[in-house]
Coordinates of C-alpha atoms and ligand atoms in Angstrom, one line a residue:
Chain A
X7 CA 167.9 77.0 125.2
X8 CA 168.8 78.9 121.8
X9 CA 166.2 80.2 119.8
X10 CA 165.9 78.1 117.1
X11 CA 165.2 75.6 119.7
X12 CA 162.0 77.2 120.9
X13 CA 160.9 78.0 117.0
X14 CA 161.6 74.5 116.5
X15 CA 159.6 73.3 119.9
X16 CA 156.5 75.8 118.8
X17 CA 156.2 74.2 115.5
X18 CA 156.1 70.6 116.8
X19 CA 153.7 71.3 119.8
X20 CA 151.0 73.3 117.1
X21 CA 151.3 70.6 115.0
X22 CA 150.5 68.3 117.3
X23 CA 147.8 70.8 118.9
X24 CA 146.1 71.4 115.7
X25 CA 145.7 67.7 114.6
X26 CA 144.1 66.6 117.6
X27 CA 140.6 64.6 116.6
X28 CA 137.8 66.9 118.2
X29 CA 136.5 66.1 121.6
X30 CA 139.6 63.4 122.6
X31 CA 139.7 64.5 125.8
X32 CA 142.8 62.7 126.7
X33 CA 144.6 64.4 124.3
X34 CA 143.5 67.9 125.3
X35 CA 144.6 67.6 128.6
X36 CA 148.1 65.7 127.7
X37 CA 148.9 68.8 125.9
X38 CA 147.9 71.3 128.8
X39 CA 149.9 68.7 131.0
X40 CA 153.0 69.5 128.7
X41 CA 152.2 73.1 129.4
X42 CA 151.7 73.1 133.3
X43 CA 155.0 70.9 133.6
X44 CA 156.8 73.8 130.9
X45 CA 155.9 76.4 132.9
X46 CA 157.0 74.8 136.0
X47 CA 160.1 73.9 134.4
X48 CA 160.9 77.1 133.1
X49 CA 160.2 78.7 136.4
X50 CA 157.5 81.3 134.6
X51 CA 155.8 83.7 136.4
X52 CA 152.1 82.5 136.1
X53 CA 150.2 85.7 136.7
X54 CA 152.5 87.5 134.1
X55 CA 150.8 84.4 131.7
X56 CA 147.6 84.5 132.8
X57 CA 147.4 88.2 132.4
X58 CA 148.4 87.3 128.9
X59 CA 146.1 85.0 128.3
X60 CA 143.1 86.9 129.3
X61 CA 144.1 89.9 126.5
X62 CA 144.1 87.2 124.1
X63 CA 140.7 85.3 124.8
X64 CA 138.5 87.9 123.1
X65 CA 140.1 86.0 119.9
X66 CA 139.4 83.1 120.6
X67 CA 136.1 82.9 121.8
X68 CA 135.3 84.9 118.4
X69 CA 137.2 82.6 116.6
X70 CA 135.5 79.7 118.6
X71 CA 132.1 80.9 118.2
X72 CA 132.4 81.1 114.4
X73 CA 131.8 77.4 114.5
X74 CA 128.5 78.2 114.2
X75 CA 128.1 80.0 111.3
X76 CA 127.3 76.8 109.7
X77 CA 124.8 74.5 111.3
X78 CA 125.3 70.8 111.5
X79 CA 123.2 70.5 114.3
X80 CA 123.5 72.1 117.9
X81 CA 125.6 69.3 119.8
X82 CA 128.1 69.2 116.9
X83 CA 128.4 72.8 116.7
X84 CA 128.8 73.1 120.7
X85 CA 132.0 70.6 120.0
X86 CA 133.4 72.1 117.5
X87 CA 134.0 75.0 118.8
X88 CA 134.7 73.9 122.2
X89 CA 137.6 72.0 120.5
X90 CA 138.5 75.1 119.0
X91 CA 138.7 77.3 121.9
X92 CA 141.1 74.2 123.8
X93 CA 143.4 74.3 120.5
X94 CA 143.6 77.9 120.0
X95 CA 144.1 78.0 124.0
X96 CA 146.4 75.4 124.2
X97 CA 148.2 77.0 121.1
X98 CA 148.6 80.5 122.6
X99 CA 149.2 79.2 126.0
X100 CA 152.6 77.4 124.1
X101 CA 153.6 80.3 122.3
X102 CA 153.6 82.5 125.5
X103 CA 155.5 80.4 127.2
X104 CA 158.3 79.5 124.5
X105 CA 158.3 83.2 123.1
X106 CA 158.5 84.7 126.0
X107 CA 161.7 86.3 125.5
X108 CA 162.6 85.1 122.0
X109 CA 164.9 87.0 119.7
X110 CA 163.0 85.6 116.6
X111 CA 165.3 86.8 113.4
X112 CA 168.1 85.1 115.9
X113 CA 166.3 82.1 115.6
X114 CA 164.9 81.9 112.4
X115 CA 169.0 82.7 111.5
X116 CA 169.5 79.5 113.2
X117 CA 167.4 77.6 111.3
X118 CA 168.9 78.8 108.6
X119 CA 166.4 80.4 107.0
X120 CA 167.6 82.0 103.9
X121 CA 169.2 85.5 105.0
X122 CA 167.6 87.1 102.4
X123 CA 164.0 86.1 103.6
X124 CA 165.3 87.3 107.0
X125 CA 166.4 90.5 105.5
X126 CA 163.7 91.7 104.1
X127 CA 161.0 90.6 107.3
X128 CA 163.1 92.8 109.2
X129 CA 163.4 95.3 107.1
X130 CA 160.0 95.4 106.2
X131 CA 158.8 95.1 110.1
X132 CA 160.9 98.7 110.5
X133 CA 159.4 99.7 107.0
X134 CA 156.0 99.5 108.4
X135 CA 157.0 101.4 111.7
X136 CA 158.4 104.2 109.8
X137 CA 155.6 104.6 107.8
X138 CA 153.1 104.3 110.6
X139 CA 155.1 107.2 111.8
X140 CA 155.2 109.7 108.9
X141 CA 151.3 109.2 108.9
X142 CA 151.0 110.1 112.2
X143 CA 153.0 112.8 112.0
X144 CA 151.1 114.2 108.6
X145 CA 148.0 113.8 110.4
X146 CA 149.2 115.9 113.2
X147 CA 150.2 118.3 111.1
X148 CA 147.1 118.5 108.8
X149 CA 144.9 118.2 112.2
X150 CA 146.9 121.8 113.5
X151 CA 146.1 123.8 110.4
X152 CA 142.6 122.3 109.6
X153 CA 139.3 123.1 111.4
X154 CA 137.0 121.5 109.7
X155 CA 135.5 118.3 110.5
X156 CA 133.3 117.4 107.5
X157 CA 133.7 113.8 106.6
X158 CA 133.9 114.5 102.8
X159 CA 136.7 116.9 103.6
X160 CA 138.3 114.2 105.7
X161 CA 138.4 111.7 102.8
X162 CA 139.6 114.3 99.8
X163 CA 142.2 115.0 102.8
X164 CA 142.9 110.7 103.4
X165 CA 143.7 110.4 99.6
X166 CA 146.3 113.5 99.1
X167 CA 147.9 112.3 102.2
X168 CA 148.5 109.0 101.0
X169 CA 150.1 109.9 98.0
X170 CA 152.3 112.3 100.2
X171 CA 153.2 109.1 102.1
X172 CA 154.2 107.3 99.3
X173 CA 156.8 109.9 98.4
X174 CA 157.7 110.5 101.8
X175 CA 158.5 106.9 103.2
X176 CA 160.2 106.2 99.9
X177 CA 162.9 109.1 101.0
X178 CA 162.9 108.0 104.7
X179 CA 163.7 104.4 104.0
X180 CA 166.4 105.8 101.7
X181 CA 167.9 108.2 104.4
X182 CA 167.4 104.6 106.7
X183 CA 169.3 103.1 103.8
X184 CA 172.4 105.5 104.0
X185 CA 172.6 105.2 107.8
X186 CA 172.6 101.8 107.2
X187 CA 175.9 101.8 104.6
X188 CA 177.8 103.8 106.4
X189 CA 177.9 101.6 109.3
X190 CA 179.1 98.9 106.2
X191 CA 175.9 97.2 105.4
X192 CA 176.2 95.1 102.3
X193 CA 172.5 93.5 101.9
X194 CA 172.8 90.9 105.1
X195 CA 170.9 91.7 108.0
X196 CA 173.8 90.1 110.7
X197 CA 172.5 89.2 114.0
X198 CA 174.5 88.5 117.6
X199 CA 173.5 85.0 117.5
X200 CA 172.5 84.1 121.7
X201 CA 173.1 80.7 122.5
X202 CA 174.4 78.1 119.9
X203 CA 172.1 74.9 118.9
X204 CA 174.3 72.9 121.3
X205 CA 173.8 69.2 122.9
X206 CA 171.8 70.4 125.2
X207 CA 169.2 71.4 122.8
X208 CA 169.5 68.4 120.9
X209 CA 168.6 66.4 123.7
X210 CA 165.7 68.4 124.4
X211 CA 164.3 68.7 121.0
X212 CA 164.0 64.7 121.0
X213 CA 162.7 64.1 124.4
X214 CA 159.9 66.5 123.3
X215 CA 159.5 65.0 120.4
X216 CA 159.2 61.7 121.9
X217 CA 156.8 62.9 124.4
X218 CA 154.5 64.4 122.0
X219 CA 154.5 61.5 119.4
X220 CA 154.0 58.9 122.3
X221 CA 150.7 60.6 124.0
X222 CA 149.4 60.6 120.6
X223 CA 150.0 57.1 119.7
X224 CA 148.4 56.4 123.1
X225 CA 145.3 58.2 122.9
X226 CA 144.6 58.5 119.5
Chain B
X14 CA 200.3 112.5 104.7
X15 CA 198.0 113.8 107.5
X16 CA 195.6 115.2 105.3
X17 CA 192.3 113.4 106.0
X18 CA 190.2 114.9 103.7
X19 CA 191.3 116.3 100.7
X20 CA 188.0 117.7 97.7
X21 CA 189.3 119.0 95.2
X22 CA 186.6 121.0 92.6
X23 CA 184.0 119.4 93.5
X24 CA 180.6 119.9 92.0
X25 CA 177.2 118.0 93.0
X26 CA 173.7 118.5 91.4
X27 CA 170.6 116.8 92.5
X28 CA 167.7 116.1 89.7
X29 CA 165.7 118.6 90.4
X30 CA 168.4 121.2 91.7
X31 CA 171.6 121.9 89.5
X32 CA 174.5 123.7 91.5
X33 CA 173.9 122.5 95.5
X34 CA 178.0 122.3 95.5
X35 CA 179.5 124.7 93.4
X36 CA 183.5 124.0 92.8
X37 CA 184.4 123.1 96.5
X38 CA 188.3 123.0 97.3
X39 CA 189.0 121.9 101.0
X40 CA 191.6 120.3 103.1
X41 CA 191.4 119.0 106.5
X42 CA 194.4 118.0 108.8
X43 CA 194.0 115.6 111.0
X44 CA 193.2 116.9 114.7
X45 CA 191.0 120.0 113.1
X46 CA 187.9 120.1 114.6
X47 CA 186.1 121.7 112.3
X48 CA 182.1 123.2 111.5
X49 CA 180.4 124.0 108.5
X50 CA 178.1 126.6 109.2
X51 CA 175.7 128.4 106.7
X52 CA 172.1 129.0 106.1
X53 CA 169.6 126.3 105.3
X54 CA 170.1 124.7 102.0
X55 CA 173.1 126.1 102.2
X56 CA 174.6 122.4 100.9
X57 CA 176.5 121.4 104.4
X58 CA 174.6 117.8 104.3
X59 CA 175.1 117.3 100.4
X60 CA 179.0 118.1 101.4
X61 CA 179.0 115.9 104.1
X62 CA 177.4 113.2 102.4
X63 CA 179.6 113.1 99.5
X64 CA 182.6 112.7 101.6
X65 CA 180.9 109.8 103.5
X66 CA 180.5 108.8 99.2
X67 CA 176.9 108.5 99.7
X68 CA 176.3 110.9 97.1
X69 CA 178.6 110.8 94.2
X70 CA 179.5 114.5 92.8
X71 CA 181.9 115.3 89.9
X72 CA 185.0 116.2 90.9
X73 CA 188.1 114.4 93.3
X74 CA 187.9 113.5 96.8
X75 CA 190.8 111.4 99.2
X76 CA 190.1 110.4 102.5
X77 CA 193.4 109.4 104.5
X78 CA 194.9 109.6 100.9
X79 CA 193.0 107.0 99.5
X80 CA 190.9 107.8 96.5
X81 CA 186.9 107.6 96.9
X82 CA 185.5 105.0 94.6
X83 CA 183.8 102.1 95.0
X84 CA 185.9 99.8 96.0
X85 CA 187.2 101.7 98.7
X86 CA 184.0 102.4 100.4
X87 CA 184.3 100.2 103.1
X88 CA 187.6 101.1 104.2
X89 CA 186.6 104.6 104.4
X90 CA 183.3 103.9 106.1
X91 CA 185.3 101.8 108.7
X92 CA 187.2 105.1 109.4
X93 CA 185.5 108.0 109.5
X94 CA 181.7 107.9 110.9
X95 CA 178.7 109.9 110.0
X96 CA 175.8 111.1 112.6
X97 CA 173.1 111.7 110.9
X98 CA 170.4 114.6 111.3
X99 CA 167.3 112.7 112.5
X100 CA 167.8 109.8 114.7
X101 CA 164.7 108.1 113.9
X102 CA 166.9 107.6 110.6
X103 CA 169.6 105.7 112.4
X104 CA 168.0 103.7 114.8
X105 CA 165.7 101.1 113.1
X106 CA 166.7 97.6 114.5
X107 CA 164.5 95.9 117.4
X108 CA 166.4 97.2 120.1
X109 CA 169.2 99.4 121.4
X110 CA 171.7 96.6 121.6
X111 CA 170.8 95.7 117.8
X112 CA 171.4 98.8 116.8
X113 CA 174.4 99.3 118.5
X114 CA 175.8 95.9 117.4
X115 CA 174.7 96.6 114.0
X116 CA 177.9 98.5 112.9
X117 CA 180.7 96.2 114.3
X118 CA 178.6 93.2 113.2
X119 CA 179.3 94.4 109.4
X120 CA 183.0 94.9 109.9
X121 CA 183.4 91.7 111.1
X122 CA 184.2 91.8 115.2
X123 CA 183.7 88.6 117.4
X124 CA 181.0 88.0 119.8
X125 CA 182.6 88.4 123.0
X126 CA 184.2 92.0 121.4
X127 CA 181.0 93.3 120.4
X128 CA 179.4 92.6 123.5
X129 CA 181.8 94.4 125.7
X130 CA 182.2 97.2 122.8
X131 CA 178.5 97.9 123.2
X132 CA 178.2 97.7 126.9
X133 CA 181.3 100.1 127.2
X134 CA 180.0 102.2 124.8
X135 CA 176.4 103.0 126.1
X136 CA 177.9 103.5 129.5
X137 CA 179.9 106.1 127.5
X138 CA 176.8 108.3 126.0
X139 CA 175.1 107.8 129.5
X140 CA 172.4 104.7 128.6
X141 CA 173.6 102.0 130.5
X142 CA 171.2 99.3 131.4
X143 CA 169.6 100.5 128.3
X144 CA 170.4 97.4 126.3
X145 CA 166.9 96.3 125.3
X146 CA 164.9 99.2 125.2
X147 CA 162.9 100.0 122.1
X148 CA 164.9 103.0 119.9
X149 CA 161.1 104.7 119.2
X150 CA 160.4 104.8 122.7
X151 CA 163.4 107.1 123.6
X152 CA 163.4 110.6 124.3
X153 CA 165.2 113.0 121.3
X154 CA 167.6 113.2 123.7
X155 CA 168.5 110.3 123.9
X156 CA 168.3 109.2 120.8
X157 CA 170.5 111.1 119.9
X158 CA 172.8 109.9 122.8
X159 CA 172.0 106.2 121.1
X160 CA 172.8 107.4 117.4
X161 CA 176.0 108.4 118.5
X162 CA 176.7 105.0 120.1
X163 CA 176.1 103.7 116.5
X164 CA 178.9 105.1 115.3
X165 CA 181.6 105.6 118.0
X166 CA 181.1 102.0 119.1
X167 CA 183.5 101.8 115.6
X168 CA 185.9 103.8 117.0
X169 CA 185.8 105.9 113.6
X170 CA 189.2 108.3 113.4
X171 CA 187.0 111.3 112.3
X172 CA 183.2 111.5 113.3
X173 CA 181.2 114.1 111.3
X174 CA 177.7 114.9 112.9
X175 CA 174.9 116.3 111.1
X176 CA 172.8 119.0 113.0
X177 CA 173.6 117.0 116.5
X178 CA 172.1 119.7 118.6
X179 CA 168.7 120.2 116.4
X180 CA 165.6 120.7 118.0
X181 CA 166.7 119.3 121.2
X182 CA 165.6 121.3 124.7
X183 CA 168.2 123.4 126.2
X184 CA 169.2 120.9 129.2
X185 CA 169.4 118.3 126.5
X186 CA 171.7 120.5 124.1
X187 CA 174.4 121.4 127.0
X188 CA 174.6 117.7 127.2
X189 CA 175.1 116.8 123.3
X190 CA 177.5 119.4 123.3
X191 CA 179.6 118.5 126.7
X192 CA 179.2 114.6 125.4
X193 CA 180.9 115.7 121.7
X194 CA 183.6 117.7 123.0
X195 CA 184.8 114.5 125.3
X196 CA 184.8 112.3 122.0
X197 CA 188.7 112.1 120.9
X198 CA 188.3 111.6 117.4
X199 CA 188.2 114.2 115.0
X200 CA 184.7 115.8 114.5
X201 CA 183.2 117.7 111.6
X202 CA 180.4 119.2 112.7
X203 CA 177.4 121.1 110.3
X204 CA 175.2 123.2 112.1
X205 CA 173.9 126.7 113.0
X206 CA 174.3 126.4 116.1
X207 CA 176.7 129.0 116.4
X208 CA 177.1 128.7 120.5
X209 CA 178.2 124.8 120.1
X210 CA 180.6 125.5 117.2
X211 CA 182.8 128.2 119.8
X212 CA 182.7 125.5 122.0
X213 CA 184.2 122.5 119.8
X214 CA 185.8 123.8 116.8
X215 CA 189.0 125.6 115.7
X216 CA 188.3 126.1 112.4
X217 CA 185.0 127.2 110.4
X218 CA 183.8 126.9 106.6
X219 CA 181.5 129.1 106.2
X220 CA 179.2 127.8 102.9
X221 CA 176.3 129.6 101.2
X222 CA 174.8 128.7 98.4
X223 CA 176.7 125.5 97.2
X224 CA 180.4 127.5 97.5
X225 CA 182.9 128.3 100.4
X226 CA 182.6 131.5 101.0
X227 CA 185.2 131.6 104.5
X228 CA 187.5 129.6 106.2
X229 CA 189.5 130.1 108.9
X230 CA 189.7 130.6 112.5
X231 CA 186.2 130.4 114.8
X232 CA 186.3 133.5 116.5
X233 CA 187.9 135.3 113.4
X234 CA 185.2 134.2 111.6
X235 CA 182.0 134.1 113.8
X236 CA 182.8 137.9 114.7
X237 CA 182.9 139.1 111.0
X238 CA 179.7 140.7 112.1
X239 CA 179.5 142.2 107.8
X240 CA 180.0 138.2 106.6
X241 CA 177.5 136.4 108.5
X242 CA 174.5 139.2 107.8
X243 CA 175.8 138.4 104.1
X244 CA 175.6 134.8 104.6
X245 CA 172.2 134.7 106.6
X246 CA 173.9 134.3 109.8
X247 CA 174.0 136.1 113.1
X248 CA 177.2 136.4 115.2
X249 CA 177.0 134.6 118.4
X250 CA 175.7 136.5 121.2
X251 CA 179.1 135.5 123.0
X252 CA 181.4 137.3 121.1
X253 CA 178.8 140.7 120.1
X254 CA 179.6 142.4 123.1
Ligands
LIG309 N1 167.3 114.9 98.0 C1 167.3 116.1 97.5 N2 166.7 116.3 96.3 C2 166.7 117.5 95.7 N3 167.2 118.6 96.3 C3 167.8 118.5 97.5 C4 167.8 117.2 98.2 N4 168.4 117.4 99.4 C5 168.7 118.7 99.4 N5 168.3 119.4 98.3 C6 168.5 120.8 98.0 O1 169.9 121.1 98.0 C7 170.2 122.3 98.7 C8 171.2 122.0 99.8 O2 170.7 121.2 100.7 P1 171.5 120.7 102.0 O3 172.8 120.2 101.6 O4 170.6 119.8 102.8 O5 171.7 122.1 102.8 P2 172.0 122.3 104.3 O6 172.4 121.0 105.0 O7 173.2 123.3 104.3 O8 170.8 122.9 105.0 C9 168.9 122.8 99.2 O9 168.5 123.8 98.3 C10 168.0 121.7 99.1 O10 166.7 122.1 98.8
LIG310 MG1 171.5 119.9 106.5

């Protein structure tokens, strides 16, 4: 399966997911069957998922329980955000499965995504690391040669480290930059595309399309 | 014509610091191994990068002959690599594979090439299997290992490294060092690490403050006990017997 398949099977399957009317039942468990059968097919490990799935509940129970931050009466409330947990589950449950060993920029360069776009999310995704890093190290070194612990102190400190970090991830990402030219970069991020969108994927794209549209013609 | 580097009167200022290469006039022959040694700020890494034409000094510089301008660039990138200091620099892409790949992915290779390139190549710097392991979660060690992957997975002719042994642990060093020395192309090497330079290079340009102040043979030069306390630099414990 290439990659841009499984962006291309996530998208359908949320869609789907997200526009279920709340409390059809049949629908819900339609879409968990699609899952079970996936992960079957895919020959997952299911503790490896479930371990998964347990870091992200937290979310969505939060997110579920927000359902009641407006009142429109108990029952209504209770469904509402019941249907919200099953979406968000069934949601997360899909995107476990199909991104379970994704190369993403692969497959967004399948889709053909506009390079540029694809560029600069990678770049920026390495951006952020670097600076996460120069932070960390600043704040190691500031944390060696200061003793005190008094908050206003710590904030004075905060803001002249900022502007440090400004100026110092501006010359990293430049230093990045040169190691980047000399290896011949010329403003495309280039990718070892895995497999090609082939037959096979075509196939599989339809059937699944064809699937999802037909359970929700029959139970909507 | 086996010159493959030829500077002649070059000069490079930075904004805020006039001077950091003072008139430089070198040549280097083709199966030289050669080190630039001097003291900190001595302007090894503003040399090395403008022969790489990252920065762009006053003055003339060939690289196998051919003039260094902007449309020449990429041919002279394809043939001579450059290590640079800090790893963390040189490794940014998701994984070790990426990164590898990232180089012979610009210059055009096929698929099935790249994939073997790679594979040979971090069986080469001793990280097989490490494929898709995440570059920040390396040791400096290795890291250093991977950045060098980077660049000899090009097969460059020359390879200049920047500070390769820096701040790496003493079992780690031996092992930059015995790695280099097996690399067959020709390697320019700036450092102070005076040990490493006996080791892998036949000549030495020794630099201080922006100008060449010797050239010549290693030992010649590393035992000039009078020029390197003049330059800031202490001759090798080896050879001050
Ligand atoms: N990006 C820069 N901007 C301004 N000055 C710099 C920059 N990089 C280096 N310098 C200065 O140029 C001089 C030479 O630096 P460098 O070439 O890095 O020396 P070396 O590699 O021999 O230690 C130093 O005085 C340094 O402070
Ligand atoms: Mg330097």
């Amino acid at each position: 399966m290439s990659d841009g398949t499984k962006i291309l099977l996530f998208i359908i399957f949320v869609v789907s997911a997200v526009l279920i009317q709340e409390g059809n039942f049949y629908l819900y468990i339609s879409h968990f069957l699609i899952i079970v059968i996936s992960v079957f097919y895919l020959r997952m490990k299911f503790f490896a998922l479930l371990n998964r799935i347990i870091l992200g509940l937290p979310f969505i129970l939060i997110f579920s329980a927000s359902a009641f931050l407006s009142y429109r009466g108990f029952q209504e409330n209770l469904l509402i955000s019941l249907s919200i947990l099953i979406k968000y589950s069934l949601v997360l449950l899909w995107g476990l499965i199909i991104f379970s060993d994704i190369r993403i920029y692969q497959g967004l360069k399948q889709l053909h995504v506009p390079s540029i776009f694809i560029s600069i999310t990678t770049l920026m995704e390495r951006f952020i690391f670097i600076f996460k890093c120069e932070i960390q190290r600043i704040i190691r070194a500031v944390g060696i040669r200061s003793f005190q612990k008094r908050r206003f102190f710590k904030t004075t400190l905060a803001k002249s480290i900022s502007s440090v970090m400004l100026i110092r991830g501006f010359e990293r990402s430049q230093r990045v930059y040169n190691t980047m030219t000399v290896r011949g970069f010329d403003g495309e991020v280039r990718f070892l595309l895995g497999e090609k969108f082939g037959f096979y994927d075509i196939i599989l794209l339809i059937i699944f399309a064809a699937v999802i549209l037909s359970i929700n013609l029959i139970f909507w | 014509m086996d010159d493959i580097i030829y500077i002649k009167n070059l000069s490079f200022d930075y904004p805020d610091k006039n001077k950091v290469l003072n008139h430089i006039n070198l040549t280097i022959k083709a199966g030289e191994d050669v080190a630039f040694i001097g003291r900190n700020g001595a302007g090894k890494s503003t040399l090395l990068l403008n022969i790489i034409g990252i920065l762009d000094g006053v003055g003339e510089i060939e690289i196998f002959g051919i003039k260094m301008k902007r449309g020449n660039l990429s041919e002279i990138r394809r043939r001579i690599g450059f290590v640079f200091q800090n790893p963390d620099d040189q490794l940014f892409m998701p994984t070790i594979f990426d990164d590898v790949s990232f180089g012979p992915l610009n210059f055009g290779f096929s698929k099935d090439e790249i994939e073997k390139k790679v594979k040979n190549v971090l069986k080469i710097v001793g990280l097989e299997g490490y494929d898709f392991r995440k570059p920040h979660h390396l040791s400096l060690g290795e890291k250093k290992r991977a950045a060098i992957a980077t660049i000899l997975v090009l097969e460059p002719e020359v390879i200049i490294f920047d500070e390769p042994t820096l701040a790496l642990d003493p079992g780690g060093r031996k092992n930059i060092i015995r790695f280099i020395k097996s690399i067959k192309s020709t390697k320019i090497i700036a450092t102070h690490d005076l040990e490493m330079v006996l080791e892998l290079c036949n000549r030495v340009i020794l630099m201080d403050d922006g100008k060449i102040v010797a050239d010549g043979n290693t030992k010649e030069i590393l035992a000039d006990g009078k020029l390197m306390n003049d330059t800031g630099m202490d001759v090798p414990s080896s050879l001050s017997v």
